[in-house]
Coordinates of C-alpha atoms in Angstrom, one line a residue:
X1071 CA -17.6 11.8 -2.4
X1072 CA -16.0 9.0 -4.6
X1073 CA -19.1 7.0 -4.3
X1074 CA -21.5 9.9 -4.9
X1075 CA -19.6 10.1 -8.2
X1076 CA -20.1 6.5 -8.8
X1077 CA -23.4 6.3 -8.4
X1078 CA -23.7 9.0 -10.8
X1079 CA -21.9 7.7 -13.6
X1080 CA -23.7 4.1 -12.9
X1081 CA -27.5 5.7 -12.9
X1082 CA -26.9 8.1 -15.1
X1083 CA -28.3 10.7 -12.5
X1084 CA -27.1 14.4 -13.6
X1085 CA -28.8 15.8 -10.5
X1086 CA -26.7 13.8 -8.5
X1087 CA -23.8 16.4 -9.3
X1088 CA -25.6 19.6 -7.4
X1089 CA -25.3 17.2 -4.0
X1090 CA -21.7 16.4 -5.1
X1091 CA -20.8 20.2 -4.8
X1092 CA -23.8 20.8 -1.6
X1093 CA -21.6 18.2 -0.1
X1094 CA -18.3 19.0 -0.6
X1095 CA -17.6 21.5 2.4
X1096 CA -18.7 18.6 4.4
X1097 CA -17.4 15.2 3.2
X1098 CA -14.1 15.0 4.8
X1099 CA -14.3 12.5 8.3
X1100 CA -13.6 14.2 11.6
X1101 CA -10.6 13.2 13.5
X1102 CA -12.9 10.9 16.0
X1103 CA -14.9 9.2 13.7
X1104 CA -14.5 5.5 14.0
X1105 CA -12.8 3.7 11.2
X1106 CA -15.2 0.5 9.6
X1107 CA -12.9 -2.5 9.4
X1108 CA -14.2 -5.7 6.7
X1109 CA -12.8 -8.9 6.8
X1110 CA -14.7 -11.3 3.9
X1111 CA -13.6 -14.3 1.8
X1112 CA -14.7 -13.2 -1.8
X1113 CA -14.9 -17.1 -2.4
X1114 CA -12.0 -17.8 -5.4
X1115 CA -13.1 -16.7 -9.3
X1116 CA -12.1 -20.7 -10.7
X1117 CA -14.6 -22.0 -8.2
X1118 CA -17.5 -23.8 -10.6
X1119 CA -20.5 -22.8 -7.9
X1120 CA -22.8 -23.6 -10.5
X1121 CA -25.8 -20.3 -9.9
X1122 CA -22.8 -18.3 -7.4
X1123 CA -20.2 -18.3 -9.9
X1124 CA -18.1 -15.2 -9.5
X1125 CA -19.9 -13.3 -12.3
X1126 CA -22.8 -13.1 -11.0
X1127 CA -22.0 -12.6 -7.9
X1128 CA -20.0 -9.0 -8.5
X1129 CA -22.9 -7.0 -8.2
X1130 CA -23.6 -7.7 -5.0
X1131 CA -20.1 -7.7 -3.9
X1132 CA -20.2 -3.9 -5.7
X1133 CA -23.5 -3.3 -3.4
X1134 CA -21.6 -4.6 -0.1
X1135 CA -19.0 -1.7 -1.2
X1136 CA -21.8 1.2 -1.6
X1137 CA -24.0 0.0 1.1
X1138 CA -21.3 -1.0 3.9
X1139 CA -18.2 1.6 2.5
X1140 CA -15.7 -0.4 4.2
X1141 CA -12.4 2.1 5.1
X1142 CA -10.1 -0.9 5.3
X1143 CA -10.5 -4.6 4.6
X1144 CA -9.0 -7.7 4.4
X1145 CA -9.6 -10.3 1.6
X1146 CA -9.2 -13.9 1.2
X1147 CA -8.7 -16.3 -1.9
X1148 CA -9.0 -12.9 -4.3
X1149 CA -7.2 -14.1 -7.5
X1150 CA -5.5 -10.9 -9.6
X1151 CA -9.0 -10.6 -12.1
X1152 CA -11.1 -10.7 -9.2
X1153 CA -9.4 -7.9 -7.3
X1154 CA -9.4 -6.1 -10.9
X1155 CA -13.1 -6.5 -11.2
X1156 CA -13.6 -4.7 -7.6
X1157 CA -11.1 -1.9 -8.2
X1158 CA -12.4 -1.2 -11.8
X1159 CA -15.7 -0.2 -9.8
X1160 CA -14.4 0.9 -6.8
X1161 CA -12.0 3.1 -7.8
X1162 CA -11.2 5.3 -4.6
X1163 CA -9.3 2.3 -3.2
X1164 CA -6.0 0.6 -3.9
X1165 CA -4.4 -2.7 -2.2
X1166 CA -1.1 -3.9 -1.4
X1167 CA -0.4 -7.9 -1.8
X1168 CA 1.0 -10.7 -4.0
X1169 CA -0.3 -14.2 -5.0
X1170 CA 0.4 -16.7 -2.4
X1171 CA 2.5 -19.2 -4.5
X1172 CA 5.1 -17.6 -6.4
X1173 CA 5.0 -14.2 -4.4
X1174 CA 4.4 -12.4 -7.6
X1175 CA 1.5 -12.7 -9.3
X1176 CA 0.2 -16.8 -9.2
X1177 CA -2.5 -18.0 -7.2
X1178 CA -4.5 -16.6 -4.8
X1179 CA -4.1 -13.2 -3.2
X1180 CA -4.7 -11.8 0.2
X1181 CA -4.5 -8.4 0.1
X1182 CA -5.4 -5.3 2.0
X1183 CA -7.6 -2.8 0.2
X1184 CA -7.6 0.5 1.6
X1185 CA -9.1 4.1 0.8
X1186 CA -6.5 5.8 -0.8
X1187 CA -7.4 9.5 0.5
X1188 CA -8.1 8.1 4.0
X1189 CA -4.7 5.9 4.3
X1190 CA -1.2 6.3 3.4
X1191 CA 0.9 2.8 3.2
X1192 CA 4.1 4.1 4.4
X1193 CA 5.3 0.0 4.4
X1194 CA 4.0 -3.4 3.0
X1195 CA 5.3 -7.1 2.7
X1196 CA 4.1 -10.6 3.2
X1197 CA 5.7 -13.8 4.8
X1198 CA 4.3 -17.1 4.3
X1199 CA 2.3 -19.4 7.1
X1200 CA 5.7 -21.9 7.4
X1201 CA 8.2 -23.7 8.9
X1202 CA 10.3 -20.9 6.0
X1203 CA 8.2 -17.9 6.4
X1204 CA 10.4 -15.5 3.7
X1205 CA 10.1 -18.1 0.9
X1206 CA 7.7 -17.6 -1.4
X1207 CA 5.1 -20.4 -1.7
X1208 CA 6.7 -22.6 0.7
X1209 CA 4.0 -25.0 2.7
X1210 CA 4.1 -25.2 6.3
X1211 CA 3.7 -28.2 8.9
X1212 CA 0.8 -30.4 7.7
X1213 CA -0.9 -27.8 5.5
X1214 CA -2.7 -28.8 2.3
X1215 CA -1.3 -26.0 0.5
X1216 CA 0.3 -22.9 0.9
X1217 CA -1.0 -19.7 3.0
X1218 CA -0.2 -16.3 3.5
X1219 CA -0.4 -13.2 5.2
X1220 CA -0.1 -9.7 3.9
X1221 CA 0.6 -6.8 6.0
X1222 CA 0.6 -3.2 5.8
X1223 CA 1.8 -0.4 7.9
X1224 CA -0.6 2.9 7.5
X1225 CA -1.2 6.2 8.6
X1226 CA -4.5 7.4 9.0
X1227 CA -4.4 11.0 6.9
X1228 CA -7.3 12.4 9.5
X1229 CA -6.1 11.5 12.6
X1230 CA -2.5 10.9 12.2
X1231 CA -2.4 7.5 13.7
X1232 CA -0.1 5.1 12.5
X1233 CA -1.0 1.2 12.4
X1234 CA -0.6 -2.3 11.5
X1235 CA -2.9 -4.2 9.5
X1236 CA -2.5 -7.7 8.9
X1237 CA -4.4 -10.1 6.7
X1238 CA -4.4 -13.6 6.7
X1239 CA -6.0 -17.3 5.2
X1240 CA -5.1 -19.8 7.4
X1241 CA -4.9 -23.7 6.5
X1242 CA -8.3 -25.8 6.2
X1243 CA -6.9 -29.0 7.2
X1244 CA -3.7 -29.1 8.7
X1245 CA -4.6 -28.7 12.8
X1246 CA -1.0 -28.6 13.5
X1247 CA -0.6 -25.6 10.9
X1248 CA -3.2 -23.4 12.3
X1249 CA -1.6 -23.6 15.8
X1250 CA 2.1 -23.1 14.7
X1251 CA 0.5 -20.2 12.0
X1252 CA -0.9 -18.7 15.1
X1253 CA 2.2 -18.3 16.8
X1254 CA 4.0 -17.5 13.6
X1255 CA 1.1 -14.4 13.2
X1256 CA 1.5 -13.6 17.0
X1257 CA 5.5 -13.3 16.8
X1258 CA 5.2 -11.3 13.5
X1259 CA 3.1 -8.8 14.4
X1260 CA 4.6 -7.9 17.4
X1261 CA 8.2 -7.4 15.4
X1262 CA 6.0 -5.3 12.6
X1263 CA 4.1 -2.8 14.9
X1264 CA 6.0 -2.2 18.1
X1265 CA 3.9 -0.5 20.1
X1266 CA 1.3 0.5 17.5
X1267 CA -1.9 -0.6 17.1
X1268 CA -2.7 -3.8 15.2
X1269 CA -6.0 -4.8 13.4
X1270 CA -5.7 -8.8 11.9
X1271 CA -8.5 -9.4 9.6
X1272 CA -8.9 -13.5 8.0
X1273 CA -10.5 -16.2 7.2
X1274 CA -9.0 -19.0 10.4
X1275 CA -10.7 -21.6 9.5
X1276 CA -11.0 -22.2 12.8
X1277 CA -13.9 -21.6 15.4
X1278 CA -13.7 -19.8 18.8
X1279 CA -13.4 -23.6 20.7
X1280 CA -10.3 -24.4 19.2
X1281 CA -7.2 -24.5 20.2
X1282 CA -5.5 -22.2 17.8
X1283 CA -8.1 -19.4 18.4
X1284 CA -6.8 -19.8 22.4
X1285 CA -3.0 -19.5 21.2
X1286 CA -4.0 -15.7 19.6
X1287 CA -6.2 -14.6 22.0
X1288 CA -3.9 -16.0 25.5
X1289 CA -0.5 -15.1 25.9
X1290 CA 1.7 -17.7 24.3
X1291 CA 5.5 -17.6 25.5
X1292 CA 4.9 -13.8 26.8
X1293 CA 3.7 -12.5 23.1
X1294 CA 1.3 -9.7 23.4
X1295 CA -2.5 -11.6 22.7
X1296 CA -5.0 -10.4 20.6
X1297 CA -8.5 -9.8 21.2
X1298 CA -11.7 -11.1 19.0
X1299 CA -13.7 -8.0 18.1
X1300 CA -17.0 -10.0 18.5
X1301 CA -16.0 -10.5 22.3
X1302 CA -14.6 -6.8 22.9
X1303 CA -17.1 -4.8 21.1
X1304 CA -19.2 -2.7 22.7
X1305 CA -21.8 -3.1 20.5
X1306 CA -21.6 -6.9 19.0
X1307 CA -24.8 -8.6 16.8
X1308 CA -25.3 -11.8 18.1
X1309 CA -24.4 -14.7 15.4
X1310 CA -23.2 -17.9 15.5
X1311 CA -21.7 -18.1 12.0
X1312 CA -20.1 -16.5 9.0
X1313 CA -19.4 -19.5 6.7
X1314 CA -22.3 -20.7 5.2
X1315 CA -21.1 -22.7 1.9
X1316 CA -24.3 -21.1 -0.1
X1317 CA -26.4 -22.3 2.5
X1318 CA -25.2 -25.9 3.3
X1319 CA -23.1 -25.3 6.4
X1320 CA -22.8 -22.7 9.7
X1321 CA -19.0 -22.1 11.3
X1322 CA -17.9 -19.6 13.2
X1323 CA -14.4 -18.8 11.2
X1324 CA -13.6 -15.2 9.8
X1325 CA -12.3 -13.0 12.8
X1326 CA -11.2 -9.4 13.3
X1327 CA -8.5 -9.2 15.9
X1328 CA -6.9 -6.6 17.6
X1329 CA -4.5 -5.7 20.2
X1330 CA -5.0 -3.0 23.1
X1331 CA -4.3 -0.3 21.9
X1332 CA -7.2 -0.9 19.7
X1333 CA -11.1 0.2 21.1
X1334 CA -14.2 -1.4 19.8
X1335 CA -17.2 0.4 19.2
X1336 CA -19.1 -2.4 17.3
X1337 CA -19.1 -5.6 15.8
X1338 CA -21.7 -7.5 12.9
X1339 CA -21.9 -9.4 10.4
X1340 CA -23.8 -8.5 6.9
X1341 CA -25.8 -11.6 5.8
X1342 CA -26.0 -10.4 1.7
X1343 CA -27.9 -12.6 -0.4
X1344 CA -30.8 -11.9 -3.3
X1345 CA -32.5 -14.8 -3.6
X1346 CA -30.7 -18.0 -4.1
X1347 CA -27.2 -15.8 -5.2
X1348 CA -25.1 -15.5 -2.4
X1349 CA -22.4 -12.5 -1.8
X1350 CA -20.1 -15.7 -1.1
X1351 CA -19.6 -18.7 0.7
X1352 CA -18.7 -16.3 3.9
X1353 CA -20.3 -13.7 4.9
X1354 CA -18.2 -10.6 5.6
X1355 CA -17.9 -9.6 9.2
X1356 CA -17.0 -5.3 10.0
X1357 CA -15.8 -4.1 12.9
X1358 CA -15.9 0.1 13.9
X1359 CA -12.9 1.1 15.7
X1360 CA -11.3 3.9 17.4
X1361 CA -7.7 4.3 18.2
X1362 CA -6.0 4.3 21.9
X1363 CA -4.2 2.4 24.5
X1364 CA -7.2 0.3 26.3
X1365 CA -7.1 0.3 30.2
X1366 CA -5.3 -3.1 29.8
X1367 CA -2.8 -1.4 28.0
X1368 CA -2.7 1.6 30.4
X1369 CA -2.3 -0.9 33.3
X1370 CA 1.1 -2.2 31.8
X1371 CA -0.6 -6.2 31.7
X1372 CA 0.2 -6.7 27.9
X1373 CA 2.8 -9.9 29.2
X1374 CA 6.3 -9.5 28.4
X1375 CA 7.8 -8.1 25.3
X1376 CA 10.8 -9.6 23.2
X1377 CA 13.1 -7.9 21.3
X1378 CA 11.9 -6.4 18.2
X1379 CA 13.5 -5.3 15.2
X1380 CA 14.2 -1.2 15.5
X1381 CA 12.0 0.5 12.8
X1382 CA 13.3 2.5 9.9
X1383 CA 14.1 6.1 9.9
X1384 CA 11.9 8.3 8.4
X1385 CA 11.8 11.7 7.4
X1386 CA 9.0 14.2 7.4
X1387 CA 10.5 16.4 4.5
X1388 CA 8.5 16.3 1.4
X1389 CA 11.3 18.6 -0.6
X1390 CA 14.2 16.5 -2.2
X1391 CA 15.3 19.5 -4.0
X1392 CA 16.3 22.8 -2.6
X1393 CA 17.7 25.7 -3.6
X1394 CA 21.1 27.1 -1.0
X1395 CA 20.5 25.4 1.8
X1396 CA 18.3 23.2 3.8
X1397 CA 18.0 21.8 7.1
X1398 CA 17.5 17.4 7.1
X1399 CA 15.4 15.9 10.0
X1400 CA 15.9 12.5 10.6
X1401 CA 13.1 10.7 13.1
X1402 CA 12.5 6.9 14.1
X1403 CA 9.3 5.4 15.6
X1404 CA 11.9 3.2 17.8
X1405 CA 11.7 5.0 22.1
X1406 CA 15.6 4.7 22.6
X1407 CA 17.1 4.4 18.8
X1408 CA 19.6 5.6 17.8
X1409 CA 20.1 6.8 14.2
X1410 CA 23.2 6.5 12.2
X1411 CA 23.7 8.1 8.9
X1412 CA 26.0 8.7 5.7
X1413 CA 25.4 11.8 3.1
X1414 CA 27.8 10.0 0.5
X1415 CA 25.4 6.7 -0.5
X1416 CA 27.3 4.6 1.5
X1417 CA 25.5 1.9 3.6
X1418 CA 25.4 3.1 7.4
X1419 CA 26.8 1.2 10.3
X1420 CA 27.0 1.4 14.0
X1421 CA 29.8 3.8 13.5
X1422 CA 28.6 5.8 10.8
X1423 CA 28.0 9.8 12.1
X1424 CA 25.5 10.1 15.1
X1425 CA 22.1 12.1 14.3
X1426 CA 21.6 14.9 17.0
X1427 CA 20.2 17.4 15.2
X1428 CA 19.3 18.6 12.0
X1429 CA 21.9 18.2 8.9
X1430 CA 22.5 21.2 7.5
X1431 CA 23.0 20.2 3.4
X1432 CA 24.4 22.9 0.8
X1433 CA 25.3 20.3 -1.3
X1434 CA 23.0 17.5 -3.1
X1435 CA 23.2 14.2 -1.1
X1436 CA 22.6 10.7 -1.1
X1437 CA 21.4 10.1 2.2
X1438 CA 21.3 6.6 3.8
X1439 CA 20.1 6.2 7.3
X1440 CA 19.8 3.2 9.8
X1441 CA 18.2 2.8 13.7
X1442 CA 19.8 0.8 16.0
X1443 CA 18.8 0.1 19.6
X1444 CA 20.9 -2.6 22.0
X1445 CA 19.2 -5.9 21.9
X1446 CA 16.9 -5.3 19.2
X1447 CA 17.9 -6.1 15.1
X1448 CA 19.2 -3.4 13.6
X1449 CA 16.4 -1.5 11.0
X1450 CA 15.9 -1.4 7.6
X1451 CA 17.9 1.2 5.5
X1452 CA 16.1 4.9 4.6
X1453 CA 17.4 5.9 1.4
X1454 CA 16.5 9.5 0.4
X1455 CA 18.0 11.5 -2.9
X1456 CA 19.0 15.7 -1.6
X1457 CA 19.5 17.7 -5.1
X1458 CA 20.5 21.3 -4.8
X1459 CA 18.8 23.4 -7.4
X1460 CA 21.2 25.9 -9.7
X1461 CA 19.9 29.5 -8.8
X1462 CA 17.9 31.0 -11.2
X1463 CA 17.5 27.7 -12.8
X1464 CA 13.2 27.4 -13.1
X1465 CA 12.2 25.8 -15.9
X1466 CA 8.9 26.1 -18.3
X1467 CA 7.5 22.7 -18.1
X1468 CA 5.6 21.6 -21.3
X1469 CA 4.0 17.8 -21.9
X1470 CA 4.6 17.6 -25.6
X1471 CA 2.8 13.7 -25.3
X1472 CA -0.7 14.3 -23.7
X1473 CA -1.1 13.6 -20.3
X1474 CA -4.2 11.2 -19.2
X1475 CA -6.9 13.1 -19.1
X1476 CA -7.1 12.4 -15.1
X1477 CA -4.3 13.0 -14.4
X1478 CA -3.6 16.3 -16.6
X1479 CA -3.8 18.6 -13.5
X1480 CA -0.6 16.6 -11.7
X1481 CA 1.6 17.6 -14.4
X1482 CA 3.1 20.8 -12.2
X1483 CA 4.4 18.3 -10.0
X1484 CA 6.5 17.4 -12.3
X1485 CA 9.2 20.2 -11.2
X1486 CA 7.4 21.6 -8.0
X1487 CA 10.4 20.4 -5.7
X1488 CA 8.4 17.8 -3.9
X1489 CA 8.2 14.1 -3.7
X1490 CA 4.9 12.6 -4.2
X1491 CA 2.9 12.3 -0.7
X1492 CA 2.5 8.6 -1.0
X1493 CA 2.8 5.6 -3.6
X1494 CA -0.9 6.2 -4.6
X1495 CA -1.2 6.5 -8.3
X1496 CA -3.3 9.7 -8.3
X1497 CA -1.2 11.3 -6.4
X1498 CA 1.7 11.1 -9.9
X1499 CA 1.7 12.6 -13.6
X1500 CA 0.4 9.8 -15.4
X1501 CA 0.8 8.5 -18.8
X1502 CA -0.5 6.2 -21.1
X1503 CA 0.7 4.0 -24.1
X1504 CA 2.8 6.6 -25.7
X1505 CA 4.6 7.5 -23.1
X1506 CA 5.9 10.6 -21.5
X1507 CA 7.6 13.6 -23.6
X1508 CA 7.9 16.9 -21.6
X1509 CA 9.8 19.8 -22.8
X1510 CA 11.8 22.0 -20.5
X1511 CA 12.8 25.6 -21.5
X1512 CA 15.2 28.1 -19.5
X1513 CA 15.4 31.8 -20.0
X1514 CA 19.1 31.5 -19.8
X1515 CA 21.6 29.0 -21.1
X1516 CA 22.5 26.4 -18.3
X1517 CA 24.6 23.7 -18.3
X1518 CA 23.5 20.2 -17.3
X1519 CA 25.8 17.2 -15.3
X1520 CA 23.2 15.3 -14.5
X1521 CA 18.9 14.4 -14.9
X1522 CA 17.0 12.4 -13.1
X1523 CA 13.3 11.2 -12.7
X1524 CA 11.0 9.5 -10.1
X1525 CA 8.7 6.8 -11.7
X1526 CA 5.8 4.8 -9.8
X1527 CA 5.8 0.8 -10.2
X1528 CA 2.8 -0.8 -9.4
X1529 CA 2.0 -3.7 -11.5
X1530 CA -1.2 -4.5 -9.7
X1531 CA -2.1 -1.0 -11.7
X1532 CA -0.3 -1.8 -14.9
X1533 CA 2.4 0.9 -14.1
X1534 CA 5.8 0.1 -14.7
X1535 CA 8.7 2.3 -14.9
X1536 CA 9.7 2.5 -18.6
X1537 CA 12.5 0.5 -20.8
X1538 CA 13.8 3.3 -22.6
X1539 CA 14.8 6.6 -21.5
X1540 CA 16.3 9.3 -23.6
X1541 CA 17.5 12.9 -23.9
X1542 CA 17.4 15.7 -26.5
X1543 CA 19.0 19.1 -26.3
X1544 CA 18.9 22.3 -28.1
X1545 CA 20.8 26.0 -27.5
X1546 CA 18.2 27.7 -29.5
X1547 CA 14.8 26.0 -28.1
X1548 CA 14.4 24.3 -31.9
X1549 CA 16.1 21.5 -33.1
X1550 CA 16.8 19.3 -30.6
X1551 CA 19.0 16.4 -30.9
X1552 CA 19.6 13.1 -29.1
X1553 CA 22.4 13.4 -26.8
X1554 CA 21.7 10.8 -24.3
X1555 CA 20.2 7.0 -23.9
X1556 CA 19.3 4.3 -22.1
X1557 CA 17.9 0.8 -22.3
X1558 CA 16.2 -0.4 -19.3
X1559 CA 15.4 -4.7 -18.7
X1560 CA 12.0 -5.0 -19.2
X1561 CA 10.3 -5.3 -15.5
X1562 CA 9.9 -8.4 -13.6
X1563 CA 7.0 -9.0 -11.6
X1564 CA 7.2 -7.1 -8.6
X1565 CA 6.0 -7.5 -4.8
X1566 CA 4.1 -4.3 -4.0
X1567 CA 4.6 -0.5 -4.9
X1568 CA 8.0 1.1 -5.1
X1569 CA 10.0 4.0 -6.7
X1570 CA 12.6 3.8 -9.5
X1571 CA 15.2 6.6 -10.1
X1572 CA 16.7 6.9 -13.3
X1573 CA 19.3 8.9 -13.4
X1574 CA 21.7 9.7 -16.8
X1575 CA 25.2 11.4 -16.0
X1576 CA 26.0 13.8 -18.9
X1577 CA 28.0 16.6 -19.5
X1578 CA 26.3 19.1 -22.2
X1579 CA 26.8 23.0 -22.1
X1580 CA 25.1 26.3 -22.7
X1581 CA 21.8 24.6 -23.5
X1582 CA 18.2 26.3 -22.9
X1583 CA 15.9 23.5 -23.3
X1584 CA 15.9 19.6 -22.9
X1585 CA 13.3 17.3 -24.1
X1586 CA 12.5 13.7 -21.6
X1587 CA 11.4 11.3 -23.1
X1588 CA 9.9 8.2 -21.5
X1589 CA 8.7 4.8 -23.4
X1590 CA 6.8 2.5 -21.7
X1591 CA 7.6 -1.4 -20.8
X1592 CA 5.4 -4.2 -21.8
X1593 CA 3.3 -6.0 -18.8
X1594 CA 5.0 -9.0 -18.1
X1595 CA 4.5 -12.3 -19.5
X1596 CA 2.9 -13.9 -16.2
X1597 CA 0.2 -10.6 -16.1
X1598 CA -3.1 -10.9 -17.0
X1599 CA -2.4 -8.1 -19.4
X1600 CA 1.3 -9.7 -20.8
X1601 CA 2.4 -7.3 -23.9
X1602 CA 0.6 -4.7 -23.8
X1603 CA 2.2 -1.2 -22.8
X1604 CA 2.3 -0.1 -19.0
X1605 CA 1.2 3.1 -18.0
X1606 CA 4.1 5.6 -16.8
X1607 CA 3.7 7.7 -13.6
X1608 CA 6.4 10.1 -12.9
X1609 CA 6.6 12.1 -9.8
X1610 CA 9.8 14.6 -9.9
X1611 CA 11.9 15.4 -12.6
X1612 CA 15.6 17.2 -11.1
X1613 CA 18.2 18.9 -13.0
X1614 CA 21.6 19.4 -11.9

């Protein structure tokens, strides 16, 4: 549907909208439906490729996207403007990564792009192809610079599969780098996924005869291998290459790997060139995959497994506020885990009150939860906000700064008692340079201890939470005044998408409407849009 509307917009084709709304009974995947996998090397925007210069080249990396409609892809030596340029135009996807040497925002990317109504990123993060994986731009072994690998966990919104996806560059030179980068990649994944499936996209550089290409796909040290797609497939064009260097070279380096619990319905390459403009120095392979344990995997001959890091527990309640009660289920991906939990905000331990069965809660909560599972590393920590609702207590929700346009329709979700279903930006009340000012009226006077609010950060999009947040109340609905405020740092770059409560503890009585008022930080000095104002997306605005 999102590239129907594209098209429409870039040919100017009115009659393209009466097959928008013929088609949209009809345009939502079925469950079975193979997902299409990319893995390409956009070939770096500071390149000086004389004719192939990036520029010219972005048309036909915008045809690649309309004619090949990738679900999922890896990229390689994408700088920030570059990714930019193919999100600007391809708007119904979003990505998760960081520049490879400052972890932030400098150098080269290699990030996952994903569609963001197919895919929800429940978890993202990179480490670094070195002897020091968690350092940011640290360089590994012989390497001629540093290299990374970005990686995703997802949930396919049709089928409700979950799944890793990794992306990788691997070194150019260093022979020692690729092979101990290989085991690096080999060890991390299996910690990451468990028993999920994995998809690896990248750009090796190295070919099928080498010896790091044998470390991933043999069982190093008992490590789960993965399989090339190309070889697997059940469908697989025959090619011999995928770098081409505009036509002066022919190697057999950009892969798609998977593990066994992964099928392969088809593997190819796309060969895009108009005359003598090339897509890019590679050529971007696809793969066409299904999810499923293979007979390998059935058969129990996936070598032996090492202790893995328990996941995190999650929760499959979308309501954070509630009015008298409500039950909280606790769940962890981990077979054997155990979760531990607090309702206080305290961190959890090993000792901390066992989860049996659902937490009955009649009061709000700051809830803190942690897996654990004998011989594996204790999991990350689940932090999730509980606010009981005051009876009687709706509020008229009025945006007294307009809304963007787009995003006008999300403003109910302001106060609809739910948190936002992902960290995709669309799925938030957005606003732009003025920032947000909503209005909320009561039929009765209330009193109010406490107000909080949800907001979105994701630099990659220019949305930062904001620096200053204030509060305005009134017992008559007119004349409000300023009864609270506070100053927020101005944002740092950050790695990924995450959520930012703000929360002001107040004590103000008999009041029957309070104004919010949000003001938005400036982009960060290292962004490519430093000064200007972020965009604001809130998601939940709670009242106690």
């Amino acid at each position: 549907m999102d590239k129907i509307k594209r098209l429409a917009q870039r040919w100017g084709l009115a009659c393209l909208g009466l097959l928008i709304l013929g088609l949209s009974g009809c345009a939502e995947k079925k469950p079975d439906e193979p997902l299409k996998v990319m893995s390409f090397n956009i070939r770096n925007g500071r390149a000086n490729d004389g004719d192939n210069v990036w520029k010219n080249r972005v048309p036909l990396v915008y045809r690649l996207f309309d004619e090949q409609n990738p679900d999922i892809a890896g990229l390689q030596e994408a700088y920030e403007d570059q990714l930019f340029d193919i999100l600007k135009e391809e708007d119904d996807y979003a990505f998760c990564g960081v520049g490879r040497e400052d972890g932030k925002k400098k150098g080269e990317y290699a990030p996952i792009i994903y569609k963001k109504k197919r895919f929800r990123l429940l978890e993202t993060g990179n480490f670094w192809l070195s002897e020091s994986p968690e350092i940011p731009g640290s360089m590994g072994w012989d390497a001629a610079v540093c290299r990374i690998a970005t990686w995703g966990r997802f949930k396919d919104k049709v089928s409700g599969h979950r799944f890793l996806f990794v992306n990788t560059h691997f070194d150019h030179k260093g022979h020692k780098a690729q092979e101990e980068s290989a085991k690096l990649l080999l060890a991390r994944t299996k910690v990451l996924a468990g028993e999920d499936p994995v998809i690896v996209t990248g750009d090796f550089n190295f070919e099928p005869k080498d010896s790091p290409y044998a470390i991933l796909t043999g069982q190093w040290q008992g490590l789960q291998k993965l399989s090339d797609s190309r070889v697997i497939a059940k469908e697989s064009q025959p090619y011999d290459y995928t770098y081409q260097a505009y036509g002066k070279d022919k190697l057999l380096i950009d892969h798609i790997l998977v593990n066994d619990r992964v099928w392969l319905d088809k593997h190819y390459t796309v060969r895009l060139t108009e005359g003598n403009l090339y897509v890019s120095d590679h050529f971007p392979v696809f793969s066409k995959i299904r999810f499923g344990k293979t007979p390998e995997a059935v058969a129990g001959n996936v070598g032996e497994m090492l202790p893995t890091k328990v996941f995190a527990p999650y929760t499959k309640e979308d309501r954070i506020v509630f009015g008298k009660k409500m039950n909280m289920e606790l769940f962890c991906a981990t077979e054997g885990a155990e979760i531990r939990y607090t309702t206080d905000g305290t961190e959890p331990n090993a000792q901390s009150a066992l989860y049996t069965q659902p937490v009955k809660l009649e009061q709000s909560a700051d809830v803190k939860a942690k897996a654990f599972k004998k011989g594996s590393e204790e999991s990350r920590t689940l932090k999730v906000g509980y606010y009981k609702a005051k009876s009687g207590a709706t509020a008229k929700l009025t945006p007294e700064t307009d809304p963007d346009p787009r995003f006008e329709k999300n403003i109910s979700l302001l106060l609809d008692r739910k948190t936002a279903p992902s960290l995709d930006y669309p799925d938030w009340a957005g606003f732009g340079k003025k920032g947000m000012l909503v209005r909320l009226d009561w039929k009765e006077a209330r009193d109010v201890k406490r107000v909080t609010v949800r907001f979105l950060s994701d630099e990659g999009s220019w949305i930062l939470p904001p620096n200053q947040f204030k509060l305005y109340s009134s017992k008559t609905k007119q004349g409000h005044k300023a009864f609270a405020y506070k100053r927020l740092p101005d944002t740092k770059a950050s790695q990924g998408k995450s959520v930012t409560e703000i929360s002001v503890d107040c004590d103000v009585k008999d009041i029957r409407s309070l104004k919010i008022e949000a003001l938005p930080a400036p982009l960060p000095d290292d962004h490519s849009g430093a000064g200007k104002p972020a965009w604001i997306f809130a998601d939940e605005i709670i009242v106690e």
